[in-house]
Coordinates of C-alpha atoms in Angstrom, one line a residue:
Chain L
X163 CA 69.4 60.7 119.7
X164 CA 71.4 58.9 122.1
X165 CA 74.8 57.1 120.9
X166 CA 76.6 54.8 123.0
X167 CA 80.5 55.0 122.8
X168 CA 83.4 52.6 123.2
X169 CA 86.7 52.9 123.1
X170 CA 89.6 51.2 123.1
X171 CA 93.2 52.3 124.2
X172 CA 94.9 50.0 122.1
X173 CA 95.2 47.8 119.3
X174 CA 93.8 44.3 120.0
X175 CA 92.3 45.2 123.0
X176 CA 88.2 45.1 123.6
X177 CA 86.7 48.2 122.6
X178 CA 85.1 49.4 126.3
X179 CA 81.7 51.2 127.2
X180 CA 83.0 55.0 128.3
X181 CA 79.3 56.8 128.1
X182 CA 77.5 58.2 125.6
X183 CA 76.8 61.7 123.4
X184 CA 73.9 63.2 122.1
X185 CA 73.8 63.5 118.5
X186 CA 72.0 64.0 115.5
X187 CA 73.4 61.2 113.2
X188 CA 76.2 58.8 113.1
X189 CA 79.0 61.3 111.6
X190 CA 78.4 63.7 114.7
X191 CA 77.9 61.2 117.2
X192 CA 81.8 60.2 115.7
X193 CA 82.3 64.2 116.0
X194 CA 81.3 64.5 119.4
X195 CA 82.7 61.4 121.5
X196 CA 86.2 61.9 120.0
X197 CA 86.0 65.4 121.9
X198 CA 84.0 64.2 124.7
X199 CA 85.4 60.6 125.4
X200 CA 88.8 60.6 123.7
X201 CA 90.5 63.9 123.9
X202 CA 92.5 63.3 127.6
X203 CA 93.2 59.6 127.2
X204 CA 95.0 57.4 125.3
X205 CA 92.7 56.0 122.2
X206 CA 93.4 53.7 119.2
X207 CA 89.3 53.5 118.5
X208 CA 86.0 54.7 118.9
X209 CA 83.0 53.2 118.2
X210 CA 79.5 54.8 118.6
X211 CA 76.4 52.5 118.8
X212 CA 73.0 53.9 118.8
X213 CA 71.4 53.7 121.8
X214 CA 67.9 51.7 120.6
X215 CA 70.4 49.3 118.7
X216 CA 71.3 48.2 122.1
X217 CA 70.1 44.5 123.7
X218 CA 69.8 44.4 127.7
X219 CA 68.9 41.9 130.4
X220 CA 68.8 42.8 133.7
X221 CA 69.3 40.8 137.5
X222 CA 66.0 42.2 137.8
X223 CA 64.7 40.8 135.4
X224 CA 61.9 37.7 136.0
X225 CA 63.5 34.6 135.4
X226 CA 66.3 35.7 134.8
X227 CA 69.4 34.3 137.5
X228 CA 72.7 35.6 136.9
X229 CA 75.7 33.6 138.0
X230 CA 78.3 35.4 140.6
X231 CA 75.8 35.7 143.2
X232 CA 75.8 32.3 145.6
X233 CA 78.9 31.8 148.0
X234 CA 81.8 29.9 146.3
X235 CA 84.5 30.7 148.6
X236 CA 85.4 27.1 149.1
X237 CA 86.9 26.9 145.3
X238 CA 90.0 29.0 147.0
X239 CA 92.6 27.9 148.3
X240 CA 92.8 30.5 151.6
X241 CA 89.8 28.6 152.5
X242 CA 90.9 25.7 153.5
X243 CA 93.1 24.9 156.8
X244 CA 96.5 23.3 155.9
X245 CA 99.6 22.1 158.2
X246 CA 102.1 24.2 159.3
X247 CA 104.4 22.1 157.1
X248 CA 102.6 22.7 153.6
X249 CA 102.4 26.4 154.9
X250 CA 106.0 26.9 154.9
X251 CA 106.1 24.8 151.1
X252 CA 104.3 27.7 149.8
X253 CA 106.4 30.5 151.3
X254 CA 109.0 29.3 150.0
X255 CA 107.6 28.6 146.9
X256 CA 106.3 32.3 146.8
X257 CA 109.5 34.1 147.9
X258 CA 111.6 32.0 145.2
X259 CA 109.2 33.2 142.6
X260 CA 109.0 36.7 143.7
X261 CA 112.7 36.6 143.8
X262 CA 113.0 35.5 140.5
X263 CA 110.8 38.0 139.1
X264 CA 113.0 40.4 140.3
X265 CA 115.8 39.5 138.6
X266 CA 113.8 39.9 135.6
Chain S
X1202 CA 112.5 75.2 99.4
X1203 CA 113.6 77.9 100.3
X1204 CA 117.6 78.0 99.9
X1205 CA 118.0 81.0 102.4
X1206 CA 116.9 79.7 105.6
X1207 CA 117.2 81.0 108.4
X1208 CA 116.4 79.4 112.6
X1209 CA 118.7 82.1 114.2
X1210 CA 116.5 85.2 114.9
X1211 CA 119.9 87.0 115.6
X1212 CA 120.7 86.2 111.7
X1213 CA 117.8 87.9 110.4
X1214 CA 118.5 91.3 108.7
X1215 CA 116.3 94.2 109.6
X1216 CA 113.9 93.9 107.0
X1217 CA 113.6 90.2 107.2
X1218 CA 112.9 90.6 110.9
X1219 CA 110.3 93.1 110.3
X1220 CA 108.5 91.0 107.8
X1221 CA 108.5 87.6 110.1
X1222 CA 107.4 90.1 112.9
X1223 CA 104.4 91.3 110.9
X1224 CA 103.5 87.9 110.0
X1225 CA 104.0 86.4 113.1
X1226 CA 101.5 89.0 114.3
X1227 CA 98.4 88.8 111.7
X1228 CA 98.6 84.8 112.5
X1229 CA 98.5 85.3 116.2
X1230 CA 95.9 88.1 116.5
X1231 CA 93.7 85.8 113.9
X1232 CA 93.4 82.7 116.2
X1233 CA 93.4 84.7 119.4
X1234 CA 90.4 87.0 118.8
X1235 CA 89.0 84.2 117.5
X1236 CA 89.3 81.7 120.1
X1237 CA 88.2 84.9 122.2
X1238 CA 85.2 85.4 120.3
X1239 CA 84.0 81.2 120.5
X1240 CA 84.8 81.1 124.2
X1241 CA 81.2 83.3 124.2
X1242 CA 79.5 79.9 123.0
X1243 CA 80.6 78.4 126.0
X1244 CA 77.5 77.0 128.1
X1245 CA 75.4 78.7 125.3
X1246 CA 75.6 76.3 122.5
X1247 CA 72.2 74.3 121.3
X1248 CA 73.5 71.1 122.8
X1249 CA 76.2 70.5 125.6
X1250 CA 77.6 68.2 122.9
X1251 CA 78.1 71.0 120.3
X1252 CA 79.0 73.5 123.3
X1253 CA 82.2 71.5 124.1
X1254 CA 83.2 70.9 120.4
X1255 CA 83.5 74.7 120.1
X1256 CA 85.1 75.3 123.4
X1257 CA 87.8 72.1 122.4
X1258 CA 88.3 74.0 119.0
X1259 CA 88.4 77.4 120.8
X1260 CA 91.0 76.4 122.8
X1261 CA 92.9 74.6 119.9
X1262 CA 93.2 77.9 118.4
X1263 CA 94.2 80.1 121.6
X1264 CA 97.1 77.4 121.9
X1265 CA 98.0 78.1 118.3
X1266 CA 97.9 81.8 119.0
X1267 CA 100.3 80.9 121.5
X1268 CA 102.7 79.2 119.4
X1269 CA 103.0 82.4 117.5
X1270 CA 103.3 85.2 120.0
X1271 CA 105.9 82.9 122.0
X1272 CA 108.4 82.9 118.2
X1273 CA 107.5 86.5 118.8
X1274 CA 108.9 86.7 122.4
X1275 CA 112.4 85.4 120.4
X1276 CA 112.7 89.0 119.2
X1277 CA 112.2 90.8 122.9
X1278 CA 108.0 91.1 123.3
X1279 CA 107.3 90.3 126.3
X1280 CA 103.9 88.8 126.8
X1281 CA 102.1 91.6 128.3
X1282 CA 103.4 93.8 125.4
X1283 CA 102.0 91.3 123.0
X1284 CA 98.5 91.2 124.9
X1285 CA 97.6 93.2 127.4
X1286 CA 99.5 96.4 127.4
X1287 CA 99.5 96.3 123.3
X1288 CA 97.1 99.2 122.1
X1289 CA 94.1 97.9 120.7
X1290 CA 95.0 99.6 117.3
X1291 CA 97.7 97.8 116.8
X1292 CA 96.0 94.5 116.0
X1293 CA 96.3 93.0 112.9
X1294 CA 93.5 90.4 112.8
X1295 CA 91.2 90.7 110.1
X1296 CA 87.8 91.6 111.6
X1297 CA 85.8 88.4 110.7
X1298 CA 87.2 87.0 114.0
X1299 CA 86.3 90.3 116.3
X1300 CA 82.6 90.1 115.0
X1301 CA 80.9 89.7 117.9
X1302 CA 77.6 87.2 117.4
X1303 CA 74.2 88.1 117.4
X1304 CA 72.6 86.2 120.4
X1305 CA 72.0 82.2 119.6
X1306 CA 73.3 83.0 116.0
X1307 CA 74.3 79.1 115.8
X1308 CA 74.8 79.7 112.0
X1309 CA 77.1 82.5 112.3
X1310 CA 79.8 80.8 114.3
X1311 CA 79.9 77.8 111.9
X1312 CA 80.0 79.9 108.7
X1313 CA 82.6 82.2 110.3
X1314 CA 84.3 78.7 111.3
X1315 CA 84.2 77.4 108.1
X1316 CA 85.4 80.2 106.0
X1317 CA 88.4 81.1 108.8
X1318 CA 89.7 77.3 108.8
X1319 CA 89.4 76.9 105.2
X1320 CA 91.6 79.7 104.6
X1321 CA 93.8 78.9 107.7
X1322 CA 94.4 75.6 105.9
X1323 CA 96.0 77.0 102.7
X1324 CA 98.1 79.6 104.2
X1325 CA 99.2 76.7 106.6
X1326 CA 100.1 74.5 103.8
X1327 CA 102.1 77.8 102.0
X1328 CA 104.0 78.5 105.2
X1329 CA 105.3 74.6 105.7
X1330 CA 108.4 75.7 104.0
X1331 CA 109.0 78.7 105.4
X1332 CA 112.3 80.4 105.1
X1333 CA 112.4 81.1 108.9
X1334 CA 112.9 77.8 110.1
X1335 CA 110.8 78.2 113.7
X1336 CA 107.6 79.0 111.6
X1337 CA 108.0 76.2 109.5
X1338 CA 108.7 73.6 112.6
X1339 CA 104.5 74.6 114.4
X1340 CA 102.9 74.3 111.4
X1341 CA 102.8 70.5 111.3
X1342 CA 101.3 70.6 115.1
X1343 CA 98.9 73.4 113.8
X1344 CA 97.5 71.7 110.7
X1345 CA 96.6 68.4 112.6
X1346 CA 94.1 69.9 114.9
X1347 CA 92.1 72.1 112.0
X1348 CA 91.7 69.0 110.0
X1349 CA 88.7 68.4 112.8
X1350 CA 87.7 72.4 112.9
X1351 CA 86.9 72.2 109.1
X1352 CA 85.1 68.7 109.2
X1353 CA 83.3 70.1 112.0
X1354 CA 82.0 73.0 110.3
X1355 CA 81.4 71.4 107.6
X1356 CA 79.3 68.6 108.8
X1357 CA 77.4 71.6 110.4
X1358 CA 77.0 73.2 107.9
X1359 CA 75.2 70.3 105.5
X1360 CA 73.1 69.8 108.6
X1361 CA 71.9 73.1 108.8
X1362 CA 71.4 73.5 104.9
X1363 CA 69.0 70.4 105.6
X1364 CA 66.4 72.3 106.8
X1365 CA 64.8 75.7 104.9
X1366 CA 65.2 77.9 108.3
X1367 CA 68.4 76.6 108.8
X1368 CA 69.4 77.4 105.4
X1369 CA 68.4 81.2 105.6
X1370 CA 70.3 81.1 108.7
X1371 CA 73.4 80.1 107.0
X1372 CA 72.7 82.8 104.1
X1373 CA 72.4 85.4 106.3
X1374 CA 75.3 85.0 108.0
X1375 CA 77.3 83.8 104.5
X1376 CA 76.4 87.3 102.9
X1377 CA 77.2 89.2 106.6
X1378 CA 80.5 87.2 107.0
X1379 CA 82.2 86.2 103.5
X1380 CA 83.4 89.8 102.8
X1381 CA 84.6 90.4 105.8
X1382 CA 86.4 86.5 105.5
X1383 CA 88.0 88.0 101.9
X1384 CA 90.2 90.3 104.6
X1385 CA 92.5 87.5 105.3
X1386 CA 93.8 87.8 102.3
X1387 CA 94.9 91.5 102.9
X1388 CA 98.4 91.8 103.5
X1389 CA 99.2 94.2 106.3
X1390 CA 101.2 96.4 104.6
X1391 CA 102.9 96.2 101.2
X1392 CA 106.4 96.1 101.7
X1393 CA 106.3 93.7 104.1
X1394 CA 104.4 91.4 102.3
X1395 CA 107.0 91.7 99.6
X1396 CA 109.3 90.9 101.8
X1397 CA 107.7 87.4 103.0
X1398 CA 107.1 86.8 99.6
X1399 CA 111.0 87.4 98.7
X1400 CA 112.7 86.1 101.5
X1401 CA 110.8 83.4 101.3
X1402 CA 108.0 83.1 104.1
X1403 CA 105.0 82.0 102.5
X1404 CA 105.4 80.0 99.2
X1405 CA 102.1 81.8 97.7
X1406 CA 100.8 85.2 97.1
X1407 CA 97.7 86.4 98.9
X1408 CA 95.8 86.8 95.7
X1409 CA 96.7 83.3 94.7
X1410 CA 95.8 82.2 98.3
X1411 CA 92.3 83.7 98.0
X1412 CA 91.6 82.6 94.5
X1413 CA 92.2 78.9 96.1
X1414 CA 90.3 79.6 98.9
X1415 CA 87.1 81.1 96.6
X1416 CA 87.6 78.1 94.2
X1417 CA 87.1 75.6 97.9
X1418 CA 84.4 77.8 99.4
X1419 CA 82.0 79.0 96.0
X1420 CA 81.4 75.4 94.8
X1421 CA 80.7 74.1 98.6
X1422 CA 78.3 76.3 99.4
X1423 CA 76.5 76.5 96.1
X1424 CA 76.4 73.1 96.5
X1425 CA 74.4 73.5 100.1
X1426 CA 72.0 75.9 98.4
X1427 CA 74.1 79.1 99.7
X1428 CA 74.7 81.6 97.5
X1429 CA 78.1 83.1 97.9
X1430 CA 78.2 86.8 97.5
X1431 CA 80.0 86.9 94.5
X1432 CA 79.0 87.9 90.8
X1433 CA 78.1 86.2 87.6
X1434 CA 81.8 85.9 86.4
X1435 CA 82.8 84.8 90.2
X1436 CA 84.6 88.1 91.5
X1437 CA 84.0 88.7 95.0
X1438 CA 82.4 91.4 96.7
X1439 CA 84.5 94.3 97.9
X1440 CA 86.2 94.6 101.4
X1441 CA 84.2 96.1 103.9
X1442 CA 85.2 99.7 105.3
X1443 CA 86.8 98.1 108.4
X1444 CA 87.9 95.5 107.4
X1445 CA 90.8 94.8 110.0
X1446 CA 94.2 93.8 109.1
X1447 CA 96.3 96.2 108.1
X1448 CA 93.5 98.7 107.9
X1449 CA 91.0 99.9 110.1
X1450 CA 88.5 97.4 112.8
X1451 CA 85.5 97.7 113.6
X1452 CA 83.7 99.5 116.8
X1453 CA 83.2 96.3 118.7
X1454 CA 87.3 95.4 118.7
X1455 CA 87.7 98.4 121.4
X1456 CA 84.8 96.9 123.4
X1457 CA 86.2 92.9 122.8
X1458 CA 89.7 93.9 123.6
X1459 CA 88.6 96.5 127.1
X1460 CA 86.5 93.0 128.0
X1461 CA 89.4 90.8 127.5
X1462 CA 91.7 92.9 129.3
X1463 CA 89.4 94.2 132.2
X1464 CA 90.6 91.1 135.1
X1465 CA 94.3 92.2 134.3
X1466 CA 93.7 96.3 134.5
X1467 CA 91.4 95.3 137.9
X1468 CA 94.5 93.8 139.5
X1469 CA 96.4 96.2 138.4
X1470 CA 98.7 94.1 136.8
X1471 CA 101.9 95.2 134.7
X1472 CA 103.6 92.2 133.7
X1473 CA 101.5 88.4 132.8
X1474 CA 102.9 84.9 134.7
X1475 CA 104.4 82.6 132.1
X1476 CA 102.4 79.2 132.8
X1477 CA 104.1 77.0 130.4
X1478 CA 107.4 76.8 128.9
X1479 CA 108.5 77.6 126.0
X1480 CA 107.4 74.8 123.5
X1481 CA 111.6 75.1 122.0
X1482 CA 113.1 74.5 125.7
X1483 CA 110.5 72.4 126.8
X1484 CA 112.5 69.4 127.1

């Protein structure tokens, strides 16, 4: 049986998929990814989810039209062509800002 | 608590060194040949899962072996001396952890797991106050990896109870292994052990140590359907012949300890490369 694990490094962030263990039941599965998924890193919590317990859809999937895909370039601002005047606004802008996170 | 204590090696009269020597020694050699012995599993396990659980707790124990022989190096061993130049005789593990396993005997290396970490837990817990300071200080590191070596054998061990081939499995190797476990509590010779009772080393006796440790073990695997090998009125069996420790080992040490040795005697080595500091002067 197939058990899906997630961990998370720290408390109060999202518990994230790492891979998965083989295992015979849900006290090994907890067994085995500790070992396997959280021995080298930094971990707060494990989960392990069986496999079959898992939902999916897929881009493949007919009918199915996932976001992300068409071309909305035009929503940022490098796209767009401003005067040289405006330009130097922003410099500005950015180097007092970086300056003052410095000082931080 | 121990009023006497004592973190200067240099401080230590003879007698007192000799005992935290002789200690110092059975507790290495025990998780080394151990360690040594599990390392076999490795890419031979029924599952890669289970394969690198052992090899994890394998090398747990190898780095707890080191945290002994190093508080050993404080009284002038050098680490070749304490390994690979040491005559095989001299080892004072007890020879449930030189046994080597019969091929794919699964059920072997968790009985022999369970009853080693069982015991290694209560004569952890009596040396957490130990009148020689430096012992005292790597048992708290120590006991918070086994807690996962004993929930792992024992989860293995209900799981392999489950089923009636299993269960024979287990039986066999129970009645093969749990004298040879009883060795642990041997001491490795008298009048040391009186003096690491006296001076303060371990806070229990052997004999109280064991009866703890057959008072854990009895119940839990009576409870699987094991049958301990121990009479009616609960005494256990007697000590094999070799029985390790401060007696005599078995055939198959020689053979473990030529094997574990044979890369360093090919490159004619004399001495061993320290790899990592000492844990004391790390910082």
């Amino acid at each position: 049986m197939i058990w899906e694990v997630f961990r998370q490094e720290q408390a109060g962030e999202y518990h994230t998929h790492c891979g998965n263990v083989h295992a015979p039941d849900r006290e090994m599965a907890l067994l085995f990814a500790q070992i396997q998924h959280a021995r080298r890193k930094p971990t707060n919590s494990l989960w392990v989810v069986p496999q079959s317990e898992v939902s999916a859809v897929d881009a493949d999937t007919d009918g199915v039209e996932f976001g992300g895909t068409t071309d909305k370039s035009y929503r940022w601002v490098s796209a767009y062509n401003v005067d040289v005047e405006f330009a130097e606004e922003i410099e500005t802008s950015d180097r007092e800002q970086r300056k003052a996170e410095g000082e931080r | 608590m121990a009023t006497n204590q004592q973190s200067d090696p240099d401080e230590l009269t003879d007698r007192q060194q000799a005992a935290v020597e002789t200690l110092l020694f059975s507790l290495a050699d025990d998780e080394f040949v151990l360690a040594e012995r599990y390392t076999e599993w490795q890419v031979r396990a029924p599952t890669l899962e289970s394969d690198l659980a052992l090899s994890n707790i394998a090398q747990d124990e190898l780095g707890h072996a080191r945290l002994w022989y190093d508080l050993l190096t404080e009284f002038d061993y050098t680490e070749s001396e304490l390994l690979f130049e040491r005559d095989p005789a001299d080892f004072t593990h007890a020879a449930l952890v030189e046994l080597p396993f019969a091929d794919g005997d699964w059920a072997d290396a968790i009985v022999r797991s369970y009853l080693y970490d069982t015991a290694e837990q209560l004569r952890l817990a009596a040396l957490e106050d130990a009148a020689y300071t430096p012992i005292a200080d790597r048992i708290g590191k120590i006991r918070s990896e086994e807690a996962y070596h004993r929930e792992h054998a024992e989860n293995w061990l209900e799981r392999l109870c489950a089923d009636p081939d299993g269960r024979a499995n287990v039986q066999a190797a129970t009645d093969r292994l749990f004298p040879h476990a009883l060795a642990l509590f041997e001491p490795v010779d008298a009048e040391h052990e009186a003096t690491i009772r006296e001076f303060g080393l371990r806070s229990e006796s052997l004999a109280d140590l064991r009866e703890r440790w057959l008072s854990i073990t009895v119940p839990l695997l009576d409870s699987l359907g094991v049958r301990p090998p121990v009479s009616a009125d609960g005494s256990p069996p007697e000590l094999p012949v070799a029985y390790g420790r401060g007696g005599e080992h078995t055939e198959q040490w020689p053979v473990l300890h030529a094997e574990l040795t044979r890369t360093y005697r090919e490159l004619d080595r004399t001495n061993t490369r320290t790899i990592t500091n000492d844990p004391d002067h790390a910082r």
